[in-house]
């Protein structure tokens, strides 16, 4: 099983205060508690800040892409998201992630 995070947004007034990191840490812990083997983070492929945030947390990009989903369930054809994955099971080839373990 896999967990998924998408649509993460923080108010500009709290950006840089580790709010997003805290939210993703909670999501990762919950995914572990529910037996998930990995957590996916969907980021706009052209949003360097989002991709950079996910990368700094330990997520790695995959080849999976999808059109951006909007609140009414439709998709935007001119934008896409990239799936980034964070393994939640032990992997001796990876360093421990100090932000959520």
mmCIF file of C-alpha atoms in Angstrom:
data_model
loop_
_atom_site.group_PDB
_atom_site.id
_atom_site.type_symbol
_atom_site.label_atom_id
_atom_site.label_comp_id
_atom_site.label_asym_id
_atom_site.label_seq_id
_atom_site.Cartn_x
_atom_site.Cartn_y
_atom_site.Cartn_z
ATOM 1 C CA UNK A 1 0.000 0.000 0.000
ATOM 2 C CA UNK A 2 1.029 3.590 -0.634
ATOM 3 C CA UNK A 3 0.051 6.888 0.953
ATOM 4 C CA UNK A 4 -0.375 10.094 -1.019
ATOM 5 C CA UNK A 5 0.056 13.817 -0.359
ATOM 6 C CA UNK A 6 -1.188 16.371 -2.855
ATOM 7 C CA UNK A 7 -2.553 19.873 -2.722
ATOM 8 C CA UNK A 8 -0.246 20.938 0.118
ATOM 9 C CA UNK A 9 -0.402 24.696 0.574
ATOM 10 C CA UNK A 10 0.705 26.998 3.357
ATOM 11 C CA UNK A 11 -0.148 30.644 3.829
ATOM 12 C CA UNK A 12 2.609 32.989 2.679
ATOM 13 C CA UNK A 13 2.845 34.429 6.196
ATOM 14 C CA UNK A 14 4.046 31.071 7.623
ATOM 15 C CA UNK A 15 6.282 29.917 4.783
ATOM 16 C CA UNK A 16 9.787 29.252 5.989
ATOM 17 C CA UNK A 17 8.522 28.359 9.474
ATOM 18 C CA UNK A 18 8.555 24.575 8.881
ATOM 19 C CA UNK A 19 4.751 24.265 8.772
ATOM 20 C CA UNK A 20 4.793 22.210 5.546
ATOM 21 C CA UNK A 21 7.584 20.016 6.924
ATOM 22 C CA UNK A 22 5.505 19.351 10.031
ATOM 23 C CA UNK A 23 2.426 18.466 7.988
ATOM 24 C CA UNK A 24 4.347 16.063 5.759
ATOM 25 C CA UNK A 25 6.024 14.519 8.821
ATOM 26 C CA UNK A 26 2.590 13.813 10.289
ATOM 27 C CA UNK A 27 1.404 12.344 6.967
ATOM 28 C CA UNK A 28 4.489 10.106 6.806
ATOM 29 C CA UNK A 29 4.006 8.863 10.376
ATOM 30 C CA UNK A 30 0.343 8.147 9.715
ATOM 31 C CA UNK A 31 1.216 6.288 6.515
ATOM 32 C CA UNK A 32 3.712 4.154 8.466
ATOM 33 C CA UNK A 33 1.094 3.472 11.156
ATOM 34 C CA UNK A 34 -1.344 2.365 8.445
ATOM 35 C CA UNK A 35 1.200 -0.047 6.956
ATOM 36 C CA UNK A 36 2.107 1.918 3.841
ATOM 37 C CA UNK A 37 5.408 1.037 2.208
ATOM 38 C CA UNK A 38 5.859 4.420 0.540
ATOM 39 C CA UNK A 39 4.428 7.916 0.464
ATOM 40 C CA UNK A 40 3.840 9.779 -2.783
ATOM 41 C CA UNK A 41 4.001 13.576 -2.992
ATOM 42 C CA UNK A 42 2.471 15.173 -6.078
ATOM 43 C CA UNK A 43 4.155 18.425 -7.070
ATOM 44 C CA UNK A 44 3.657 20.749 -10.013
ATOM 45 C CA UNK A 45 6.451 19.759 -12.352
ATOM 46 C CA UNK A 46 7.347 23.405 -13.044
ATOM 47 C CA UNK A 47 7.204 24.503 -9.382
ATOM 48 C CA UNK A 48 10.839 24.494 -8.287
ATOM 49 C CA UNK A 49 9.951 25.406 -4.687
ATOM 50 C CA UNK A 50 7.575 22.447 -4.318
ATOM 51 C CA UNK A 51 9.943 19.969 -5.962
ATOM 52 C CA UNK A 52 12.830 21.361 -3.883
ATOM 53 C CA UNK A 53 10.820 21.061 -0.657
ATOM 54 C CA UNK A 54 9.889 17.446 -1.402
ATOM 55 C CA UNK A 55 13.480 16.615 -2.357
ATOM 56 C CA UNK A 56 14.803 18.141 0.875
ATOM 57 C CA UNK A 57 12.411 15.921 2.809
ATOM 58 C CA UNK A 58 13.734 12.786 1.058
ATOM 59 C CA UNK A 59 11.201 12.357 -1.746
ATOM 60 C CA UNK A 60 12.665 11.380 -5.114
ATOM 61 C CA UNK A 61 11.069 12.062 -8.511
ATOM 62 C CA UNK A 62 9.516 9.228 -10.483
ATOM 63 C CA UNK A 63 8.527 8.980 -14.118
ATOM 64 C CA UNK A 64 4.832 9.229 -13.187
ATOM 65 C CA UNK A 65 3.027 12.355 -14.424
ATOM 66 C CA UNK A 66 -0.624 13.400 -14.453
ATOM 67 C CA UNK A 67 -2.610 16.501 -15.399
ATOM 68 C CA UNK A 68 -3.152 18.927 -12.543
ATOM 69 C CA UNK A 69 -6.422 18.231 -10.729
ATOM 70 C CA UNK A 70 -8.578 21.127 -9.608
ATOM 71 C CA UNK A 71 -11.246 21.374 -6.906
ATOM 72 C CA UNK A 72 -14.178 20.507 -9.191
ATOM 73 C CA UNK A 73 -12.495 17.232 -10.246
ATOM 74 C CA UNK A 74 -11.542 18.442 -13.711
ATOM 75 C CA UNK A 75 -7.969 18.631 -14.918
ATOM 76 C CA UNK A 76 -5.894 21.392 -16.430
ATOM 77 C CA UNK A 77 -4.424 20.289 -19.734
ATOM 78 C CA UNK A 78 -1.558 22.784 -19.770
ATOM 79 C CA UNK A 79 -0.011 21.794 -16.421
ATOM 80 C CA UNK A 80 1.162 18.520 -14.994
ATOM 81 C CA UNK A 81 2.264 17.085 -11.685
ATOM 82 C CA UNK A 82 5.158 14.756 -11.007
ATOM 83 C CA UNK A 83 4.930 11.952 -8.468
ATOM 84 C CA UNK A 84 7.758 11.975 -5.962
ATOM 85 C CA UNK A 85 8.178 8.972 -3.690
ATOM 86 C CA UNK A 86 9.477 8.522 -0.153
ATOM 87 C CA UNK A 87 10.193 4.924 0.908
ATOM 88 C CA UNK A 88 8.747 4.236 4.355
ATOM 89 C CA UNK A 89 10.337 0.844 4.889
ATOM 90 C CA UNK A 90 13.923 0.260 5.906
ATOM 91 C CA UNK A 91 16.404 0.602 3.061
ATOM 92 C CA UNK A 92 20.045 0.089 4.060
ATOM 93 C CA UNK A 93 21.214 2.034 0.989
ATOM 94 C CA UNK A 94 19.545 5.262 2.153
ATOM 95 C CA UNK A 95 20.491 7.629 4.950
ATOM 96 C CA UNK A 96 17.944 8.118 7.727
ATOM 97 C CA UNK A 97 15.644 11.105 7.287
ATOM 98 C CA UNK A 98 16.004 13.254 10.425
ATOM 99 C CA UNK A 99 12.810 15.207 9.711
ATOM 100 C CA UNK A 100 10.245 12.518 10.390
ATOM 101 C CA UNK A 101 11.759 9.398 11.943
#
